Amino acid sequence: MLTKFAVKNYRGFSDRIEWDLSHPSSYSFNSQAINAGIVKNGIIYGPNGAGKSNLALALFDLILHLTQKNKNIHQIDTVINVFHPNDLMEFEYTFKFEQSIIEYKYAKGSMGIEKEYISVDGRIIFNLENNKLSLEDADFPMAEENKKLLANSGNKVSILGYLWSVYPLPSNHPLMKLKEFVEGMLLFWNHEERGFAGLEEGGTILEEYIISNGLVDDFADFLKSVSGQEFNFKTPSTNDKQLICDMGVGVPFNKIRSTGTSSLTLLYVWAQKMSRASFVMIDEFDAFYHYILSFKVCQKLFSFSNQIFVTSHNTYLMSNDLLRPDCNFIINRNQIKPLNACTDKELRWGNNIEKMYRGYAFEV
């Protein structure tokens, strides 16, 4: 699981910002949102321009050089902070797999990775800095000449990615646990445009996926359960590519669905794949949802066993009936903190934390 992330000099984050998931409070309610002392589910709030989307993109930067999974143009266009264009972007990750703690750090510029470091339980596996590579020989024996070549490679190859591809490691090795986690990370959104990063190597045509996997009736049940909408879909033929609603005559689903229902369709398809995901983030997941629909969707999302976080402006979700104060985060002024760290007051089950938030009771 991811326990901590920090980034500096990336997009709007001129200074270092750290998101810590490793120190939940001792609330007795909604304990399912915490797993092994790590925040498993959460919602990130913040004013427009505070950095919610940038935090998501920064967190998923590591898939660019460590996986062959889908990348998005928003990850690879101009990302260096405009006020420090000559400084490196710095990324720091801490993971916990069973009893192992992995720290992974790297810094990169416009040409690629310049610094890279990883340790397992405090033991340094490798460190790349100033065109010099130190590498633990026990797990990764390598001639000094090869170390020099790697450290000075013109294509700025990732050392971790190289080790994964060249050295055979047992499946229970901490670095293989990390590889499995990174390749299972998923970020997606559906606001001004639809997009995703991670988990898969190519896109999916939503209605075709539903039809080809025999999910038409299940999809109809999903729409009814979360939104109250009833769609009577015709039984598709083998080669059908789109859903048809039976309304006396056949009407294509994509001609009558609302923007919110279109967003639910995207969510439904990704939900079928979430069992393969390790860490999921959905940016502005409820941009087109009614506030009660947002609540129901969150309940379904947070019932999955993997780490799932969403960003939102919908303060109706800021409720102890859904999560708890240490799982609701505010991002603002280059900081991100849980609600309980934004006030001196003791927050309890009976508190109306949405009302408190609207009353400016929380300061970041």
Steps between C-alpha positions, in 0.01 A plus 500: 500500500603859451571668832654833401562713193681830448580711195684824431536733201224322306232709327349726769704349784794735519581386855492149638154363584457176697194274524527265799266200524690323775361677807124445526332603821334264751138544393292191567248560219544420129805292580475335156660814355822409681710194421800393712544852634486661155223716356332283236224732379470875490364811334711804412334842504634843420421822317546529126867517412614357835667200334263203519554394138869585510546281809339208318716548192815537711424183696467302178819638346692182584298292252668700221838337549413183691215352293370460148149588617293774346636853533301819453601821327446693826786301653752561228443859390669795677512399867800679652395788724516818292678696774789252519541365146864407551446303822422132515156362585524286813276202585497296822294185570474277805331161472422225749463138395435271796794589728724656236536877464622623160614854436531601137623844391600653171558839344474582134527785255394549142749234381396230747607353834807660660475351851346176623503322834328202659528333840330204666462517878772763513744295292606692190457291186639762265568870479555697179633852544749724320539239224619240753317180585545306822330162493467224757683203353324236709176516301632666185862409414629731230839589360626850570513574129129421465422724796680785329310440178168503681588810700596688184244364257393750237135393521490547881373147557330422833725281714200337667341424165828353379535274805144376457563408137845339538521325839282199589342554842271275707134602503517582872792739460399852620597652165272254320219598736569859402497411129162332536364803686627759251367306201161485670465874560206671327409866458198610300271799458196617305457877514598727210627189329531132578835337566697252706851396592634168623365143540447433127698555182210620285152646520160331515180571305253506788180365348688241297670381821166466679348303212797273431531405867131418545445785746193668348254391770754563775562850363125571501482382863795723589335810352177426686674435833713815506289750306145364491497503120339205323622410153354208309781392271436273207689173502802570279615285214848354496656777292310798643716797598246721678222463753144539372212604727160340435258795494248353259766560242869446543680816618878509544593544866760763412224719349291524815738468793584811701850625565481354850387162366786507252737553792337209684561281195871578518502429873317170451752372245797595717330339801507168313878532483573636846567157646827513301589846626725568798443874538221699337450875479201659327532872437174699534316168499159662557525802268163410342331323792211596726631529856311192621627300201855605595448358848372166367785473251752564777345224709551258212854617427614480859371144532788379280803359680761716323602856581254738333497879519290760323509877464182702527340838568186335644504569875189282547751214498681655796302289745581257777230278352732434205855532627671665800693823555841343441386375157376839378790711374529868416761620254584869492804730513738220404390278790266204535363397839217289643217690670605397850840664440335824386337588833578501871150372574440134577289359218246235594238282333220747567677800348357644180838538333350635176339786696827560679686508170256750352541706817878519445580283802789329320823675403779354289 
